[in-house]
């Protein structure tokens, strides 16, 4: 599976949109982009995934560039409960394994 | 839906004892279950992949005789840390995989914090 690169940490003001970038320049055509987050001392929580098109659900939006070499997770109105480590993972269709990198520690500031 | 539970949520044991951690998929049958370990301020590291009725596949560097995995049914997998030592103290997390008409989805349990004295 392709490797991802994320900033180590980010801060965002409460109520603003949090934009978390991820680089995956070696992604191949059948690899999906997944986002999970882990709130302190809990198991990871699935957020969203996509292949080519932008995706939106009740939690977030995922914007994937046309060349698929990078993506951005958008939390539209960040709350204090969104403080967590966010993991961007690229995974091959049919490969069950998830390989976690170091992620981005997002801190929402009141 | 797609809820995964773990029991216990935390455990403290003496060095040399064995500890069993259960992972259950509550509302779905999991094709595969996974076990991860997470040390403080580090990322999750996959320990093993487990399929019901077959032997687990361990990642490189994980001792299969120390971390015994039993996957007796499509909703239950257990991890036994045998002869635990203080360096085994960690946060152990399981996940269960669900085939849902697309890429396999993986749902995580809340984790079990093991402290070995």
Coordinates of N, CA and C in Angstrom, one line a residue:
Chain A
X1 N 0.8 -1.2 0.0 CA 0.0 0.0 0.0 C 0.9 1.3 0.0
X2 N 0.4 2.3 -0.7 CA 1.1 3.5 -0.8 C 1.4 4.2 0.6
X3 N 2.5 4.9 0.7 CA 2.8 5.6 2.0 C 2.1 6.9 2.0
X4 N 1.8 7.4 3.1 CA 1.2 8.8 3.2 C 2.0 9.7 4.1
X5 N 1.9 11.0 3.9 CA 2.6 12.0 4.7 C 1.6 13.0 5.2
X6 N 1.6 13.2 6.5 CA 0.7 14.2 7.1 C 1.5 15.1 8.0
X7 N 1.0 16.3 8.2 CA 1.7 17.2 9.2 C 1.5 16.6 10.6
X8 N 2.5 16.8 11.4 CA 2.5 16.2 12.8 C 1.4 16.8 13.6
X9 N 1.1 18.1 13.5 CA 0.1 18.6 14.4 C -0.5 19.9 13.7
X10 N -1.7 20.2 14.1 CA -2.4 21.4 13.6 C -3.4 21.9 14.7
X11 N -3.6 23.2 14.7 CA -4.6 23.8 15.6 C -5.7 24.4 14.7
X12 N -6.9 24.4 15.3 CA -8.0 25.0 14.6 C -9.0 25.6 15.6
X13 N -9.5 26.8 15.3 CA -10.4 27.4 16.2 C -11.8 26.8 16.2
X14 N -12.4 26.7 17.3 CA -13.7 26.1 17.4 C -14.7 26.8 16.5
X15 N -15.5 26.1 15.8 CA -16.5 26.6 14.9 C -16.0 26.9 13.5
X16 N -14.7 26.9 13.3 CA -14.1 27.0 12.0 C -13.9 25.7 11.3
X17 N -13.7 25.7 10.0 CA -13.4 24.5 9.2 C -12.0 24.0 9.5
X18 N -11.8 22.8 9.8 CA -10.5 22.2 9.9 C -10.2 21.4 8.6
X19 N -9.0 21.8 8.0 CA -8.6 21.2 6.8 C -7.3 20.4 7.0
X20 N -7.4 19.1 6.9 CA -6.2 18.3 7.2 C -5.7 17.7 5.9
X21 N -4.5 18.0 5.5 CA -3.9 17.6 4.3 C -3.2 16.2 4.4
X22 N -3.1 15.5 3.3 CA -2.4 14.2 3.2 C -1.8 14.1 1.9
X23 N -0.6 13.7 1.8 CA 0.1 13.5 0.6 C 0.3 12.0 0.4
X24 N -0.1 11.5 -0.8 CA 0.1 10.1 -1.1 C 0.5 10.0 -2.6
X25 N 1.7 10.5 -2.9 CA 2.1 10.7 -4.3 C 2.3 9.3 -5.0
X26 N 2.5 8.2 -4.3 CA 2.7 6.9 -4.9 C 1.5 6.1 -5.0
X27 N 0.4 6.7 -4.8 CA -0.9 5.9 -4.8 C -1.1 5.3 -6.2
X28 N -1.7 4.1 -6.2 CA -1.9 3.5 -7.5 C -3.4 3.5 -7.8
X29 N -3.8 3.1 -9.0 CA -5.2 3.3 -9.5 C -6.3 2.6 -8.7
X30 N -5.9 1.5 -8.0 CA -7.0 0.7 -7.3 C -6.9 0.9 -5.8
X31 N -6.2 2.0 -5.4 CA -6.0 2.2 -3.9 C -7.0 3.3 -3.5
X32 N -7.6 3.0 -2.4 CA -8.6 4.0 -1.8 C -7.8 4.8 -0.7
X33 N -8.4 6.0 -0.5 CA -7.9 6.9 0.6 C -8.9 6.8 1.7
X34 N -8.4 6.4 2.9 CA -9.3 6.3 4.1 C -8.8 7.3 5.1
X35 N -9.8 7.8 5.9 CA -9.5 8.6 7.1 C -10.1 8.0 8.3
X36 N -9.3 7.9 9.3 CA -9.7 7.5 10.7 C -9.3 8.5 11.7
X37 N -9.9 8.5 12.8 CA -9.4 9.4 13.9 C -9.4 8.6 15.2
X38 N -8.6 9.0 16.1 CA -8.4 8.4 17.4 C -8.4 9.4 18.5
X39 N -9.5 9.4 19.2 CA -9.6 10.3 20.4 C -8.8 9.6 21.5
X40 N -8.2 10.4 22.4 CA -7.3 9.8 23.4 C -7.9 8.6 24.1
X41 N -7.1 7.5 24.1 CA -7.4 6.3 24.9 C -8.7 5.6 24.4
X42 N -9.0 5.8 23.1 CA -10.1 5.1 22.5 C -9.6 4.4 21.2
X43 N -10.4 3.5 20.7 CA -10.1 2.8 19.4 C -10.4 3.8 18.3
X44 N -9.7 3.6 17.1 CA -9.9 4.5 16.0 C -11.3 4.4 15.5
X45 N -11.7 5.6 15.0 CA -13.1 5.7 14.4 C -13.0 6.0 13.0
X46 N -13.8 5.3 12.2 CA -13.8 5.5 10.7 C -14.5 6.9 10.5
X47 N -13.9 7.6 9.5 CA -14.5 8.9 9.1 C -15.1 8.8 7.7
X48 N -14.2 8.5 6.8 CA -14.7 8.6 5.4 C -13.7 7.9 4.5
X49 N -14.0 7.5 3.3 CA -13.1 7.0 2.3 C -13.5 7.4 0.9
X50 N -12.5 7.4 0.0 CA -12.8 7.7 -1.4 C -11.8 7.1 -2.3
X51 N -12.2 7.1 -3.6 CA -11.3 6.6 -4.6 C -10.8 7.7 -5.5
X52 N -11.8 8.3 -6.2 CA -11.4 9.4 -7.1 C -12.2 10.7 -6.9
X53 N -13.5 10.5 -6.7 CA -14.4 11.6 -6.5 C -14.4 12.1 -5.1
X54 N -14.8 13.4 -4.9 CA -14.9 14.0 -3.6 C -16.1 13.3 -2.9
X55 N -16.0 13.1 -1.6 CA -17.0 12.4 -0.9 C -17.4 13.3 0.3
X56 N -18.7 13.2 0.7 CA -19.2 13.9 1.9 C -20.1 13.0 2.7
X57 N -20.0 13.0 4.0 CA -20.9 12.3 4.9 C -21.2 13.2 6.0
X58 N -21.9 12.7 7.0 CA -22.3 13.5 8.1 C -21.2 14.0 9.0
X59 N -20.0 13.4 8.9 CA -18.9 13.8 9.7 C -18.0 14.7 9.0
X60 N -17.7 14.5 7.7 CA -16.7 15.3 7.0 C -16.8 15.2 5.5
X61 N -15.9 16.0 4.9 CA -15.8 15.9 3.4 C -14.4 15.5 3.1
X62 N -14.2 14.8 2.0 CA -12.9 14.3 1.5 C -12.8 14.9 0.1
X63 N -11.7 15.7 -0.1 CA -11.4 16.2 -1.4 C -10.1 15.6 -1.9
X64 N -10.2 14.9 -3.0 CA -9.1 14.2 -3.6 C -8.7 15.0 -4.9
X65 N -7.4 15.3 -5.0 CA -7.0 16.0 -6.2 C -7.1 15.1 -7.5
X66 N -7.2 15.8 -8.6 CA -7.4 15.1 -9.8 C -6.4 14.0 -10.1
X67 N -5.1 14.3 -9.8 CA -4.1 13.3 -10.0 C -4.0 12.3 -8.9
X68 N -4.8 12.5 -7.8 CA -4.9 11.6 -6.7 C -3.7 11.5 -5.8
X69 N -2.8 12.4 -6.0 CA -1.6 12.4 -5.2 C -1.7 13.0 -3.9
X70 N -2.8 13.7 -3.6 CA -3.0 14.3 -2.3 C -4.5 14.4 -2.0
X71 N -4.8 14.6 -0.8 CA -6.2 14.7 -0.4 C -6.3 15.6 0.8
X72 N -7.5 16.1 1.1 CA -7.8 17.0 2.2 C -9.1 16.5 2.9
X73 N -9.0 16.3 4.2 CA -10.1 16.0 5.0 C -10.6 17.3 5.6
X74 N -11.9 17.6 5.4 CA -12.5 18.8 5.9 C -13.6 18.5 7.0
X75 N -13.3 19.1 8.2 CA -14.4 19.0 9.2 C -15.0 20.4 9.2
X76 N -16.2 20.6 8.7 CA -16.8 21.9 8.4 C -16.9 22.8 9.5
X77 N -17.3 22.4 10.7 CA -17.5 23.2 11.8 C -16.9 22.5 13.1
X78 N -15.6 22.7 13.3 CA -14.9 21.9 14.3 C -15.4 22.2 15.7
X79 N -15.6 21.2 16.5 CA -15.9 21.4 17.9 C -14.8 20.8 18.7
X80 N -14.9 21.1 20.0 CA -13.8 20.6 20.9 C -13.7 19.1 20.9
X81 N -14.8 18.4 20.6 CA -14.8 16.9 20.6 C -14.1 16.4 19.4
X82 N -13.7 17.3 18.4 CA -13.0 16.8 17.3 C -11.5 16.7 17.5
X83 N -11.1 17.1 18.7 CA -9.7 17.0 19.1 C -9.3 15.6 19.1
X84 N -8.3 15.2 18.2 CA -7.9 13.8 18.1 C -6.7 13.7 17.2
X85 N -6.2 12.5 17.0 CA -5.2 12.2 16.0 C -5.9 11.6 14.8
X86 N -5.7 12.3 13.6 CA -6.3 11.9 12.4 C -5.3 11.1 11.5
X87 N -5.7 10.0 11.0 CA -4.9 9.1 10.2 C -5.4 9.1 8.8
X88 N -4.5 9.3 7.9 CA -4.8 9.2 6.4 C -4.2 7.9 6.0
X89 N -4.9 7.0 5.4 CA -4.4 5.6 5.1 C -4.8 5.3 3.7
X90 N -3.8 4.8 2.9 CA -4.1 4.4 1.5 C -4.1 2.9 1.5
X91 N -5.2 2.3 1.0 CA -5.3 0.9 1.0 C -5.8 0.3 -0.3
X92 N -5.2 -0.8 -0.7 CA -5.6 -1.5 -1.9 C -7.0 -2.1 -1.8
X93 N -7.8 -2.0 -2.8 CA -9.1 -2.7 -2.7 C -8.9 -4.2 -2.5
X94 N -9.6 -4.7 -1.5 CA -9.5 -6.1 -1.3 C -8.4 -6.5 -0.2
X95 N -7.5 -5.5 0.1 CA -6.5 -5.7 1.1 C -7.2 -5.3 2.4
X96 N -7.3 -6.3 3.3 CA -8.0 -6.0 4.6 C -7.1 -5.2 5.6
X97 N -5.8 -5.2 5.4 CA -4.9 -4.6 6.4 C -5.0 -3.1 6.3
X98 N -4.9 -2.4 7.4 CA -4.7 -1.0 7.5 C -3.4 -0.7 8.2
X99 N -2.6 0.1 7.5 CA -1.3 0.5 8.0 C -1.3 1.9 8.5
X100 N -1.2 2.1 9.8 CA -1.3 3.4 10.4 C 0.1 4.1 10.4
X101 N 0.1 5.3 10.0 CA 1.3 6.2 10.1 C 1.2 6.9 11.4
X102 N 1.9 8.0 11.5 CA 1.9 8.8 12.7 C 0.7 9.8 12.8
X103 N 0.0 10.1 11.7 CA -1.2 10.9 11.8 C -0.9 12.4 12.1
X104 N -2.0 13.1 12.1 CA -2.0 14.5 12.5 C -2.7 14.7 13.8
X105 N -2.0 15.3 14.8 CA -2.7 15.6 16.0 C -3.4 17.0 15.9
X106 N -4.8 16.9 15.8 CA -5.6 18.1 15.6 C -6.1 18.6 17.0
X107 N -5.8 19.8 17.3 CA -6.3 20.4 18.6 C -7.3 21.5 18.2
X108 N -8.5 21.4 18.7 CA -9.5 22.4 18.5 C -9.4 23.4 19.7
X109 N -9.2 24.7 19.4 CA -9.0 25.7 20.4 C -10.3 26.5 20.7
X110 N -10.7 26.6 21.9 CA -12.0 27.3 22.2 C -11.9 28.8 21.8
Chain B
X1 N -25.1 0.5 13.7 CA -24.6 -0.9 13.5 C -23.1 -0.9 13.5
X2 N -22.5 -2.1 13.2 CA -21.1 -2.3 13.1 C -20.4 -1.9 14.4
X3 N -20.8 -2.5 15.5 CA -20.2 -2.2 16.8 C -19.3 -3.4 17.2
X4 N -18.1 -3.0 17.7 CA -17.1 -4.0 18.2 C -16.9 -3.7 19.6
X5 N -16.9 -4.7 20.5 CA -16.7 -4.5 21.9 C -15.4 -5.2 22.3
X6 N -14.8 -4.8 23.4 CA -13.6 -5.5 23.9 C -13.9 -5.6 25.4
X7 N -13.3 -6.7 26.0 CA -13.4 -7.0 27.4 C -12.2 -7.7 27.9
X8 N -11.6 -7.2 29.0 CA -12.0 -6.0 29.7 C -11.5 -4.7 29.1
X9 N -11.9 -3.6 29.6 CA -11.5 -2.3 29.1 C -10.1 -2.0 29.7
X10 N -9.8 -2.5 30.9 CA -8.5 -2.3 31.4 C -8.2 -3.5 32.4
X11 N -7.0 -3.8 32.5 CA -6.6 -4.9 33.4 C -5.2 -4.7 33.9
X12 N -5.0 -5.0 35.2 CA -3.7 -4.9 35.8 C -3.3 -6.3 36.3
X13 N -2.2 -6.8 36.0 CA -1.8 -8.1 36.4 C -0.3 -8.1 36.9
X14 N 0.0 -9.2 37.5 CA 1.4 -9.4 38.0 C 2.2 -10.0 36.9
X15 N 3.5 -9.7 36.9 CA 4.4 -10.3 36.0 C 4.4 -11.8 36.0
X16 N 4.4 -12.4 34.9 CA 4.4 -13.9 34.8 C 3.0 -14.5 34.6
X17 N 2.0 -13.7 34.8 CA 0.6 -14.3 34.7 C 0.1 -14.1 33.2
X18 N -0.9 -14.8 32.9 CA -1.5 -14.6 31.5 C -2.8 -13.8 31.6
X19 N -3.0 -13.1 30.5 CA -4.2 -12.2 30.5 C -4.9 -12.5 29.1
X20 N -6.3 -12.7 29.2 CA -7.1 -12.9 28.0 C -7.9 -11.7 27.7
X21 N -7.9 -11.2 26.5 CA -8.7 -10.1 26.1 C -9.7 -10.6 25.0
X22 N -11.0 -10.3 25.1 CA -12.0 -10.7 24.2 C -12.3 -9.6 23.2
X23 N -12.6 -9.9 22.0 CA -13.1 -9.0 21.0 C -14.3 -9.6 20.3
X24 N -15.4 -8.8 20.4 CA -16.7 -9.3 19.8 C -17.3 -8.3 18.8
X25 N -17.7 -8.8 17.7 CA -18.5 -8.0 16.8 C -20.0 -8.2 17.2
X26 N -20.7 -7.2 17.6 CA -22.0 -7.3 18.3 C -23.1 -7.4 17.3
X27 N -23.1 -6.8 16.2 CA -24.2 -6.9 15.3 C -23.9 -7.2 13.9
X28 N -22.7 -7.9 13.7 CA -22.4 -8.4 12.4 C -21.4 -9.5 12.5
X29 N -21.3 -10.3 11.5 CA -20.4 -11.4 11.4 C -19.1 -10.9 10.7
X30 N -18.0 -11.0 11.4 CA -16.8 -10.5 10.8 C -16.0 -11.6 10.0
X31 N -15.7 -11.2 8.8 CA -14.9 -12.1 8.0 C -13.5 -12.3 8.6
X32 N -13.0 -11.2 9.1 CA -11.6 -11.2 9.7 C -11.5 -10.3 10.9
X33 N -10.7 -10.6 11.8 CA -10.5 -9.8 13.0 C -9.0 -9.5 13.1
X34 N -8.6 -8.3 13.6 CA -7.3 -7.9 13.7 C -6.9 -7.5 15.1
X35 N -5.7 -7.6 15.5 CA -5.2 -7.2 16.8 C -4.1 -6.2 16.6
X36 N -4.2 -5.1 17.3 CA -3.2 -4.0 17.2 C -2.7 -3.8 18.6
X37 N -1.5 -3.2 18.7 CA -0.9 -2.8 20.0 C -0.5 -1.3 19.8
X38 N -0.6 -0.5 20.8 CA -0.3 0.9 20.7 C 0.4 1.3 22.0
X39 N 1.7 1.7 21.9 CA 2.4 2.2 23.1 C 2.2 3.7 23.2
X40 N 2.4 4.3 24.4 CA 2.1 5.7 24.6 C 2.8 6.6 23.5
X41 N 2.0 7.5 23.0 CA 2.4 8.5 22.0 C 2.9 7.9 20.7
X42 N 2.5 6.7 20.5 CA 2.9 6.0 19.2 C 1.6 5.6 18.4
X43 N 1.9 5.2 17.2 CA 0.7 4.8 16.4 C 0.4 3.4 16.6
X44 N -0.7 2.9 16.0 CA -1.1 1.5 16.1 C -0.2 0.7 15.3
X45 N 0.2 -0.5 15.9 CA 1.0 -1.4 15.1 C 0.2 -2.7 15.0
X46 N 0.0 -3.2 13.8 CA -0.7 -4.5 13.6 C 0.1 -5.6 14.2
X47 N -0.6 -6.4 15.0 CA 0.1 -7.6 15.5 C -0.2 -8.9 14.7
X48 N -1.5 -9.1 14.4 CA -1.9 -10.3 13.8 C -3.2 -10.1 13.1
X49 N -3.5 -11.0 12.1 CA -4.7 -11.1 11.4 C -5.3 -12.4 11.7
X50 N -6.6 -12.4 12.0 CA -7.2 -13.7 12.4 C -8.5 -14.0 11.6
X51 N -8.6 -15.2 11.1 CA -9.8 -15.6 10.4 C -10.5 -16.8 11.2
X52 N -11.8 -16.8 11.2 CA -12.5 -17.8 12.0 C -12.1 -19.2 11.5
X53 N -11.8 -20.0 12.5 CA -11.5 -21.4 12.2 C -10.1 -21.7 11.7
X54 N -9.3 -20.7 11.5 CA -7.9 -21.0 11.0 C -6.9 -20.3 11.9
X55 N -5.6 -20.6 11.7 CA -4.6 -20.0 12.5 C -4.4 -18.6 12.1
X56 N -4.0 -17.8 13.1 CA -3.8 -16.4 12.9 C -2.5 -16.2 12.1
X57 N -2.4 -15.1 11.4 CA -1.2 -14.7 10.7 C -0.6 -13.6 11.5
X58 N 0.7 -13.8 11.9 CA 1.3 -12.8 12.8 C 2.2 -11.9 11.9
X59 N 2.3 -10.6 12.3 CA 3.3 -9.7 11.7 C 4.7 -10.0 12.1
X60 N 5.6 -9.6 11.3 CA 7.0 -9.8 11.6 C 7.4 -9.2 13.0
X61 N 8.1 -10.0 13.8 CA 8.5 -9.6 15.1 C 7.5 -9.8 16.2
X62 N 6.4 -10.3 15.9 CA 5.4 -10.6 17.0 C 5.5 -12.1 17.3
X63 N 5.7 -12.4 18.5 CA 5.9 -13.8 19.0 C 4.5 -14.5 19.1
X64 N 4.3 -15.5 18.2 CA 3.0 -16.2 18.2 C 2.8 -17.0 19.5
X65 N 3.8 -17.5 20.1 CA 3.7 -18.3 21.3 C 3.4 -17.4 22.5
X66 N 3.7 -16.1 22.4 CA 3.5 -15.2 23.5 C 2.1 -14.6 23.4
X67 N 1.7 -14.3 22.2 CA 0.4 -13.7 21.9 C -0.5 -14.7 21.2
X68 N -1.2 -15.5 22.0 CA -2.1 -16.5 21.5 C -3.4 -15.9 21.0
X69 N -3.8 -16.2 19.8 CA -5.0 -15.7 19.2 C -5.9 -16.9 18.9
X70 N -7.2 -16.9 19.4 CA -8.2 -17.9 19.1 C -9.4 -17.2 18.5
X71 N -9.8 -17.7 17.3 CA -10.9 -17.1 16.6 C -12.0 -18.2 16.4
X72 N -12.7 -18.4 17.5 CA -13.6 -19.6 17.5 C -14.9 -19.4 16.7
X73 N -15.3 -18.2 16.5 CA -16.6 -17.9 15.8 C -16.5 -16.7 15.0
X74 N -17.5 -16.4 14.2 CA -17.5 -15.2 13.3 C -17.7 -13.9 14.1
X75 N -18.0 -14.0 15.4 CA -18.2 -12.8 16.2 C -17.3 -12.7 17.4
X76 N -16.3 -13.7 17.6 CA -15.5 -13.6 18.8 C -14.0 -14.0 18.4
X77 N -13.1 -13.2 18.9 CA -11.7 -13.5 18.8 C -11.1 -13.1 20.2
X78 N -10.1 -14.0 20.6 CA -9.5 -13.7 21.9 C -8.0 -13.6 21.7
X79 N -7.4 -12.7 22.4 CA -5.9 -12.5 22.5 C -5.5 -12.8 23.9
X80 N -4.6 -13.8 24.0 CA -4.0 -14.1 25.4 C -2.6 -13.7 25.4
X81 N -2.3 -12.9 26.3 CA -0.9 -12.5 26.5 C -0.3 -13.4 27.6
X82 N 0.6 -14.3 27.2 CA 1.1 -15.4 28.1 C 2.3 -14.9 28.8
X83 N 2.4 -15.2 30.1 CA 3.6 -14.9 30.9 C 3.9 -13.4 30.7
X84 N 3.0 -12.6 31.0 CA 3.1 -11.1 30.7 C 4.3 -10.5 31.5
X85 N 4.9 -9.6 30.9 CA 6.0 -8.8 31.6 C 5.7 -7.3 31.5
X86 N 6.4 -6.5 32.3 CA 6.1 -5.1 32.2 C 6.2 -4.5 30.8
X87 N 7.1 -5.0 30.0 CA 7.2 -4.4 28.6 C 6.0 -4.8 27.7
X88 N 5.1 -5.6 28.2 CA 3.9 -5.9 27.5 C 2.8 -5.0 27.8
X89 N 3.1 -4.1 28.8 CA 2.1 -3.1 29.1 C 1.8 -2.2 27.9
X90 N 0.6 -2.1 27.5 CA 0.3 -1.4 26.3 C -1.3 -1.2 26.1
X91 N -1.7 -0.6 25.1 CA -3.1 -0.5 24.7 C -3.3 -1.4 23.6
X92 N -4.2 -2.4 23.8 CA -4.4 -3.4 22.8 C -5.8 -3.2 22.2
X93 N -5.8 -3.1 20.9 CA -7.1 -2.8 20.2 C -7.4 -3.8 19.1
X94 N -8.6 -4.2 19.1 CA -9.0 -5.2 18.0 C -9.9 -4.5 17.0
X95 N -10.0 -5.0 15.8 CA -10.9 -4.6 14.8 C -11.5 -5.7 14.1
X96 N -12.7 -5.5 13.5 CA -13.4 -6.6 12.8 C -13.7 -6.0 11.4
X97 N -13.5 -6.9 10.4 CA -13.7 -6.5 9.0 C -15.1 -7.0 8.6
X98 N -15.8 -6.1 7.8 CA -17.1 -6.4 7.3 C -17.1 -6.2 5.8
X99 N -17.6 -7.2 5.1 CA -17.7 -7.1 3.7 C -19.1 -6.4 3.4
X100 N -19.0 -5.2 2.8 CA -20.3 -4.4 2.6 C -20.5 -4.0 1.2
X101 N -20.1 -4.8 0.2 CA -20.4 -4.5 -1.2 C -19.4 -3.6 -1.8
X102 N -18.3 -3.3 -1.1 CA -17.3 -2.5 -1.6 C -16.0 -2.9 -1.0
X103 N -15.1 -1.9 -0.8 CA -13.8 -2.2 -0.1 C -14.2 -2.7 1.3
X104 N -13.4 -3.6 1.8 CA -13.7 -4.2 3.1 C -13.6 -3.1 4.2
X105 N -14.6 -3.0 5.0 CA -14.6 -2.0 6.1 C -14.1 -2.6 7.4
X106 N -13.4 -1.8 8.1 CA -12.8 -2.3 9.4 C -13.3 -1.4 10.5
X107 N -13.9 -2.0 11.5 CA -14.5 -1.3 12.7 C -13.7 -1.7 13.9
X108 N -13.4 -0.7 14.7 CA -12.5 -0.9 15.9 C -13.2 -1.0 17.2
X109 N -12.7 -1.8 18.1 CA -13.1 -1.8 19.5 C -12.6 -0.7 20.2
X110 N -13.0 -0.5 21.5 CA -12.6 0.6 22.3 C -11.2 0.5 22.9
X111 N -10.6 -0.7 22.8 CA -9.3 -0.9 23.3 C -9.3 -1.5 24.7
X112 N -8.2 -2.1 25.1 CA -8.0 -2.7 26.4 C -6.6 -2.2 26.9
X113 N -6.6 -1.6 28.0 CA -5.3 -1.1 28.6 C -4.7 -2.1 29.5
X114 N -3.6 -2.7 29.2 CA -3.0 -3.7 30.0 C -1.8 -3.1 30.7
X115 N -1.8 -3.3 32.0 CA -0.6 -2.8 32.9 C -0.1 -4.0 33.6
X116 N 1.2 -4.3 33.4 CA 1.8 -5.5 34.0 C 2.8 -5.0 35.1
X117 N 2.5 -5.4 36.3 CA 3.4 -4.9 37.4 C 4.6 -5.7 37.6

